[in-house]
Coordinates of C-alpha atoms in Angstrom, one line a residue:
Chain A
M1 CA -10.8 -12.6 -47.4
D2 CA -9.6 -9.0 -46.9
T3 CA -6.3 -8.0 -45.1
Q4 CA -8.1 -7.0 -41.9
Q5 CA -9.8 -10.4 -41.6
Q6 CA -6.5 -12.1 -42.5
N7 CA -4.7 -10.2 -39.8
E8 CA -7.4 -11.0 -37.3
K9 CA -7.2 -14.7 -38.1
E10 CA -3.4 -14.7 -37.8
F11 CA -3.6 -12.8 -34.6
I12 CA -6.2 -15.1 -33.0
S13 CA -4.1 -18.1 -34.0
L14 CA -1.0 -16.5 -32.4
V15 CA -2.8 -15.7 -29.1
E16 CA -4.3 -19.2 -29.0
T17 CA -0.9 -20.7 -29.4
Y18 CA 0.7 -18.5 -26.6
Q19 CA -2.4 -18.2 -24.3
R20 CA -0.6 -20.0 -21.5
L21 CA 2.4 -17.8 -21.7
I22 CA 0.3 -14.7 -21.4
Y23 CA -1.6 -16.2 -18.5
K24 CA 1.6 -17.0 -16.6
V25 CA 2.9 -13.4 -17.0
C26 CA -0.4 -12.0 -15.9
Y27 CA -0.7 -14.4 -13.0
I28 CA 2.6 -13.3 -11.6
Y29 CA 1.6 -9.6 -11.6
A30 CA -2.2 -9.9 -10.8
T31 CA -3.5 -8.9 -7.4
D32 CA -6.7 -10.9 -7.6
A33 CA -8.8 -12.9 -10.1
D34 CA -10.5 -9.8 -11.5
N35 CA -7.2 -8.0 -11.9
L36 CA -5.9 -11.1 -13.7
N37 CA -8.7 -11.1 -16.2
D38 CA -8.3 -7.3 -16.7
L39 CA -4.5 -7.7 -17.2
Y40 CA -5.0 -10.5 -19.6
Q41 CA -7.3 -8.5 -21.8
E42 CA -5.0 -5.5 -21.6
V43 CA -2.1 -7.7 -22.9
V44 CA -4.3 -9.0 -25.7
I45 CA -5.3 -5.4 -26.7
N46 CA -1.6 -4.3 -26.7
L47 CA -0.6 -7.3 -28.7
W48 CA -3.4 -6.5 -31.2
R49 CA -2.3 -2.9 -31.4
G50 CA 1.4 -3.9 -32.0
F51 CA 0.5 -6.8 -34.3
P52 CA 0.6 -4.7 -37.6
T53 CA 4.3 -3.8 -36.9
F54 CA 5.2 -7.3 -35.8
R55 CA 6.0 -9.3 -38.8
F56 CA 7.5 -12.4 -37.3
E57 CA 10.9 -10.7 -37.5
R58 CA 11.4 -11.7 -33.9
K59 CA 10.6 -15.0 -32.3
P60 CA 6.8 -14.7 -31.5
S61 CA 7.3 -15.9 -27.9
T62 CA 10.0 -13.2 -27.3
W63 CA 7.7 -10.6 -28.7
I64 CA 4.8 -11.8 -26.6
Y65 CA 6.9 -11.9 -23.4
W66 CA 8.1 -8.4 -24.2
V67 CA 4.7 -6.9 -24.7
A68 CA 3.1 -8.9 -21.8
L69 CA 5.8 -7.9 -19.3
N70 CA 5.7 -4.3 -20.4
T71 CA 2.0 -4.2 -20.1
C72 CA 2.0 -5.7 -16.6
I73 CA 4.8 -3.5 -15.4
S74 CA 3.2 -0.3 -16.8
F75 CA -0.4 -1.3 -15.9
F76 CA -1.9 1.6 -14.0
R77 CA -5.5 2.7 -13.6
K78 CA -6.5 5.9 -12.1
N79 CA -10.0 4.6 -11.5
T80 CA -10.3 1.0 -10.3
H81 CA -14.1 1.0 -10.0
N82 CA -16.4 -0.3 -12.7
I83 CA -13.7 -2.2 -14.6
E84 CA -15.1 -4.1 -17.5
F85 CA -13.4 -7.1 -19.0
V86 CA -14.0 -10.3 -20.9
P87 CA -13.4 -13.2 -18.5
L88 CA -11.3 -16.2 -19.4
T89 CA -13.0 -19.6 -19.5
T90 CA -11.2 -20.7 -16.4
D91 CA -9.2 -19.6 -13.4
I92 CA -6.4 -21.0 -11.2
E93 CA -8.8 -22.6 -8.7
Q94 CA -10.4 -24.6 -11.5
I95 CA -7.1 -25.4 -13.2
S96 CA -5.8 -27.0 -10.1
N97 CA -8.1 -29.5 -8.5
D98 CA -5.2 -30.9 -6.6
D99 CA -5.2 -29.2 -3.2
S100 CA -1.5 -29.7 -2.6
L101 CA -0.6 -28.1 -5.9
L102 CA -2.9 -25.2 -5.3
L103 CA -1.3 -24.7 -1.9
R104 CA 2.2 -24.7 -3.4
V105 CA 1.1 -22.3 -6.1
K106 CA -0.3 -19.9 -3.6
E107 CA 2.9 -20.1 -1.5
L108 CA 5.0 -19.5 -4.7
Y109 CA 2.7 -16.6 -5.5
Q110 CA 3.0 -15.1 -2.0
M111 CA 6.8 -15.2 -2.2
I112 CA 7.1 -13.8 -5.7
N113 CA 4.6 -11.1 -4.8
K114 CA 7.0 -9.6 -2.3
L115 CA 9.5 -8.9 -5.1
G116 CA 9.6 -5.7 -7.1
K117 CA 8.1 -5.5 -10.7
L118 CA 11.5 -5.8 -12.4
E119 CA 12.5 -8.7 -10.2
K120 CA 9.3 -10.4 -10.9
A121 CA 10.0 -10.3 -14.6
L122 CA 13.4 -11.9 -14.1
V123 CA 12.0 -14.6 -11.8
L124 CA 9.2 -15.4 -14.3
L125 CA 11.7 -15.9 -17.1
Y126 CA 13.9 -17.9 -14.9
L127 CA 10.9 -20.2 -13.9
E128 CA 10.1 -20.5 -17.6
D129 CA 13.5 -22.1 -18.1
K130 CA 14.8 -19.3 -20.3
S131 CA 18.6 -19.1 -20.7
Y132 CA 20.4 -16.0 -19.4
Q133 CA 20.9 -14.9 -23.0
E134 CA 17.2 -15.1 -23.7
I135 CA 16.4 -13.2 -20.5
A136 CA 18.9 -10.6 -21.5
D137 CA 17.3 -10.3 -25.0
I138 CA 13.8 -9.9 -23.5
T139 CA 14.7 -7.5 -20.7
K140 CA 17.5 -5.6 -22.6
L141 CA 19.8 -6.1 -19.6
T142 CA 23.3 -7.3 -20.2
Y143 CA 24.1 -11.0 -19.8
S144 CA 26.3 -10.4 -16.7
N145 CA 23.7 -8.1 -15.2
V146 CA 21.0 -10.8 -15.6
A147 CA 23.3 -13.3 -13.9
T148 CA 24.0 -11.0 -11.0
K149 CA 20.4 -9.9 -10.5
L150 CA 19.1 -13.5 -10.6
S151 CA 21.6 -14.7 -8.1
R152 CA 20.6 -11.9 -5.7
I153 CA 16.9 -12.6 -6.3
K154 CA 17.5 -16.4 -5.6
E155 CA 19.2 -15.4 -2.4
K156 CA 16.3 -13.2 -1.5
L157 CA 13.7 -15.9 -2.2
R158 CA 15.8 -18.4 -0.2
K159 CA 15.7 -16.1 2.8
M160 CA 12.0 -15.5 2.4
S161 CA 11.3 -19.2 2.3
N162 CA 13.4 -19.8 5.4
N163 CA 11.5 -17.2 7.4
Chain B
M1 CA 10.2 -23.7 -0.4
E2 CA 13.5 -24.1 -2.1
L3 CA 14.2 -22.8 -5.6
D4 CA 14.0 -26.3 -7.2
E5 CA 10.7 -26.7 -5.6
L6 CA 9.6 -23.3 -7.0
K7 CA 10.5 -24.5 -10.4
S8 CA 8.7 -27.8 -10.0
T9 CA 5.6 -26.0 -8.8
W10 CA 5.8 -23.7 -11.8
S11 CA 6.1 -26.7 -14.1
A12 CA 3.2 -28.5 -12.5
L13 CA 1.1 -25.3 -13.0
D14 CA 2.2 -25.2 -16.6
E15 CA 1.2 -28.8 -17.1
R16 CA -2.3 -28.1 -15.7
L17 CA -2.6 -25.1 -17.9
H18 CA -1.9 -27.3 -20.9
K19 CA -4.9 -29.4 -20.0
N20 CA -7.2 -26.4 -19.8
E21 CA -8.4 -24.1 -22.5
L22 CA -8.1 -20.5 -21.1
L23 CA -9.7 -18.8 -24.0
N24 CA -11.0 -19.4 -27.6
S25 CA -11.3 -17.4 -30.7
R26 CA -14.7 -16.0 -29.6
I27 CA -13.2 -14.6 -26.4
I28 CA -10.2 -13.1 -28.2
K29 CA -12.5 -11.4 -30.7
E30 CA -14.6 -10.1 -27.8
M31 CA -11.4 -8.9 -26.0
I32 CA -10.2 -6.9 -28.9
A33 CA -13.6 -5.6 -29.9
G34 CA -14.7 -4.8 -26.3
K35 CA -12.1 -2.2 -25.4
A36 CA -11.0 0.1 -28.1
S37 CA -8.2 1.6 -26.1
S38 CA -5.7 0.3 -23.6
A39 CA -5.3 1.5 -20.0
W40 CA -2.5 3.8 -21.0
N41 CA -4.5 5.3 -23.9
R42 CA -7.3 6.1 -21.4
L43 CA -4.8 7.9 -19.2
V44 CA -3.7 9.9 -22.2
K45 CA -7.3 10.7 -23.0
W46 CA -7.9 12.0 -19.5
E47 CA -4.9 14.2 -19.7
Q48 CA -6.1 15.5 -23.0
I49 CA -9.5 16.3 -21.5
G50 CA -7.8 18.0 -18.6
F51 CA -5.7 20.1 -21.0
V52 CA -8.8 21.1 -23.0
M53 CA -10.7 22.1 -19.8
I54 CA -7.8 24.3 -18.7
V55 CA -7.7 26.0 -22.2
L56 CA -11.5 26.5 -22.0
C57 CA -11.3 27.9 -18.5
G58 CA -8.4 30.2 -19.5
I59 CA -10.4 31.5 -22.5
L60 CA -13.5 32.0 -20.4
F61 CA -11.5 33.9 -17.8
I62 CA -9.9 36.2 -20.4
C63 CA -13.3 36.8 -22.1
L64 CA -14.8 37.8 -18.7
E65 CA -11.9 40.0 -17.9
L66 CA -11.7 41.7 -21.2
F67 CA -15.3 41.9 -22.4
A68 CA -17.8 41.4 -19.5
N69 CA -16.6 44.4 -17.6
I70 CA -16.8 42.6 -14.3
R71 CA -15.5 44.5 -11.2
W72 CA -13.3 42.0 -9.3
A73 CA -13.0 42.6 -5.6
D74 CA -9.3 42.1 -5.5
Q75 CA -7.0 42.9 -8.4
R76 CA -4.2 40.8 -7.0
G77 CA -6.2 37.7 -7.8
I78 CA -6.4 38.7 -11.4
W79 CA -2.6 39.0 -11.7
L80 CA -2.2 35.7 -10.0
A81 CA -4.6 34.1 -12.5
Y82 CA -2.6 35.6 -15.4
I83 CA 0.5 33.9 -14.0
L84 CA -1.3 30.6 -13.1
I85 CA -3.1 30.1 -16.5
P86 CA 0.1 29.8 -18.6
A87 CA 1.7 27.6 -16.0
A88 CA -1.4 25.4 -15.8
L89 CA -1.2 25.1 -19.6
L90 CA 2.5 24.4 -19.9
W91 CA 2.5 21.6 -17.3
P92 CA -0.2 19.3 -18.8
G93 CA 0.9 20.2 -22.4
G94 CA 4.5 19.1 -21.7
K95 CA 3.2 16.1 -19.8
L96 CA 1.0 15.1 -22.8
L97 CA 3.9 15.4 -25.3
W98 CA 6.0 13.3 -23.0
M99 CA 3.2 10.7 -22.7
Y100 CA 3.0 10.4 -26.5
R101 CA 6.6 8.9 -26.4
F102 CA 5.4 5.9 -24.5
D103 CA 5.6 2.7 -26.6
L104 CA 5.1 -0.7 -25.2
T105 CA 6.5 -2.5 -28.2
S106 CA 9.8 -0.7 -28.5
M107 CA 10.8 0.2 -24.9
D108 CA 12.5 -2.3 -22.7
V109 CA 11.2 -3.3 -19.2
K110 CA 13.6 -1.0 -17.4
T111 CA 12.7 2.0 -19.5
I112 CA 9.0 1.2 -19.1
S113 CA 9.5 1.0 -15.3
K114 CA 11.3 4.3 -15.2
F115 CA 8.6 5.9 -17.4
M116 CA 5.8 4.7 -15.1
N117 CA 7.6 5.8 -12.0
T118 CA 8.0 9.3 -13.5
Y119 CA 4.3 9.3 -14.5
K120 CA 3.2 8.3 -11.0
K121 CA 5.6 10.9 -9.5
C122 CA 4.0 13.6 -11.7
S123 CA 0.5 12.5 -10.7
F124 CA 1.5 12.4 -7.1
W125 CA 2.9 16.0 -7.1
E126 CA -0.2 17.1 -9.0
I127 CA -2.3 15.8 -6.2
V128 CA -0.1 17.5 -3.6
I129 CA -0.2 20.8 -5.5
S130 CA -4.0 20.6 -6.0
A131 CA -4.3 20.1 -2.2
V132 CA -2.2 23.2 -1.6
I133 CA -4.5 25.2 -3.9
I134 CA -7.8 23.6 -2.9
L135 CA -7.4 23.9 0.9
P136 CA -6.9 27.7 1.0
V137 CA -9.9 27.9 -1.4
I138 CA -12.1 26.1 1.2
L139 CA -10.8 28.2 4.0
F140 CA -11.4 31.3 1.9
T141 CA -15.0 30.2 1.2
I142 CA -15.6 29.7 4.9
K143 CA -14.2 33.2 5.6
I144 CA -16.5 34.7 2.9
I145 CA -19.5 33.0 4.4
L146 CA -18.7 34.2 7.9
T147 CA -18.0 37.8 6.9
A148 CA -20.6 38.3 4.2
N149 CA -23.7 40.1 5.1
L150 CA -26.0 37.2 4.1
S151 CA -29.6 37.0 4.9
F152 CA -29.3 33.4 6.1
P153 CA -30.5 32.5 9.5
Q154 CA -27.8 31.7 12.0
V155 CA -28.4 27.9 12.0
R156 CA -27.9 27.7 8.2
L157 CA -24.6 29.5 8.5
I158 CA -23.4 27.1 11.2
I159 CA -24.4 24.2 9.0
L160 CA -22.5 25.6 6.1
V161 CA -19.4 26.2 8.2
V162 CA -19.6 22.7 9.7
F163 CA -20.0 21.2 6.2
F164 CA -16.9 23.0 4.9
S165 CA -14.9 22.2 8.0
C166 CA -15.8 18.5 7.6
L167 CA -14.8 18.7 3.9
F168 CA -11.5 20.2 5.0
V169 CA -10.8 17.5 7.6
Y170 CA -11.8 14.7 5.1
M171 CA -9.5 16.1 2.4
L172 CA -6.6 16.4 4.9
W173 CA -7.1 12.7 5.9
Y174 CA -7.5 11.6 2.2
Y175 CA -4.4 13.4 1.1
K176 CA -2.4 12.0 4.0
R177 CA -3.5 8.5 3.0
I178 CA -2.6 9.0 -0.6
F179 CA 0.6 10.7 0.3
T180 CA 1.8 7.8 2.6
K181 CA 0.7 5.1 0.1
S182 CA 2.2 6.7 -3.0
I183 CA 5.4 7.9 -1.4
N184 CA 6.1 4.3 -0.2
E185 CA 5.4 2.8 -3.6
L186 CA 7.5 5.5 -5.3
R187 CA 10.4 4.9 -2.9
Q188 CA 10.3 1.1 -3.5
S189 CA 10.0 1.5 -7.2
A190 CA 12.8 4.1 -7.4
K191 CA 15.1 1.9 -5.3
E192 CA 14.4 -1.1 -7.5
I193 CA 15.2 0.9 -10.7
E194 CA 18.3 2.2 -9.1
E195 CA 19.5 -1.3 -8.3
F196 CA 18.7 -2.4 -11.8
E197 CA 20.8 0.5 -13.2
K198 CA 23.9 -0.9 -11.5
E199 CA 25.8 -3.4 -13.5

């Protein structure tokens, strides 16, 4: 097996392991199902491009969060017509056959969608149960800044939910 | 929905995701084989194409001016072109060099956000400046049609003027729409970055 094939095999195994993590990041930033598929593929491509320089020096999940968040934040298309992507095997409607969960997920999505791109990144990491230190490592914000920002965002979300 | 509820909803979604396969090795292979370049690389490619087009137009103009012995109606236009061509080259050239610095794997989320905001701002002002240039060109074309001694029948002339006038109105409406949408997005994004800059 040559190096290229070995790389590809390692990469596929990495993406398969962290497929849900990528999905959740894309889900937070996507505007619709097509956009989610498009974003997902974009993240996978960027991970693939960065894979040769990533040599497991960092925690794989931290690296994937890093690239996925950066991809979603910077995602910009001048032409949104005729987008081609490889669709995922399933979507959120199929994942959740429980109506009440689907409803809650939609409500959650609507609330998070009102936040800015950077705020979304912090909320996502918070929902993923990351510690403030881990969030600081991923976002390159200081620990105290993460704490302040998160408390403000929590307040914002609380107000949104009360309205 | 309280924050604890948010978290429990997120965990429930996570559990469901664990039970579902989102993709497999075949899909991953298709994903990386299907698109050779990312969205950002395509933006860079379009900027490169634009740069090459300006270079070609500049060369063509200089060749016409120097070798084709064309008698231009108004010499002021020539001087304006000599000023505009280097400016038109410097801007996309500088923008391209700046775009090459973009790196998803080494920049942090705040820097990436600032980078994108600057890019969108540049693109926005490019649209505004193009509008400023294109609109007088349309008006000038209408003037030429009206004043030229063309052998068109009157009806055709009217049709042409109506066509250009409609184009003019459509462009005004289109630019207004883009302007309002982009300026709101840019303001929100800049405000968020500014908030994140504060410790």
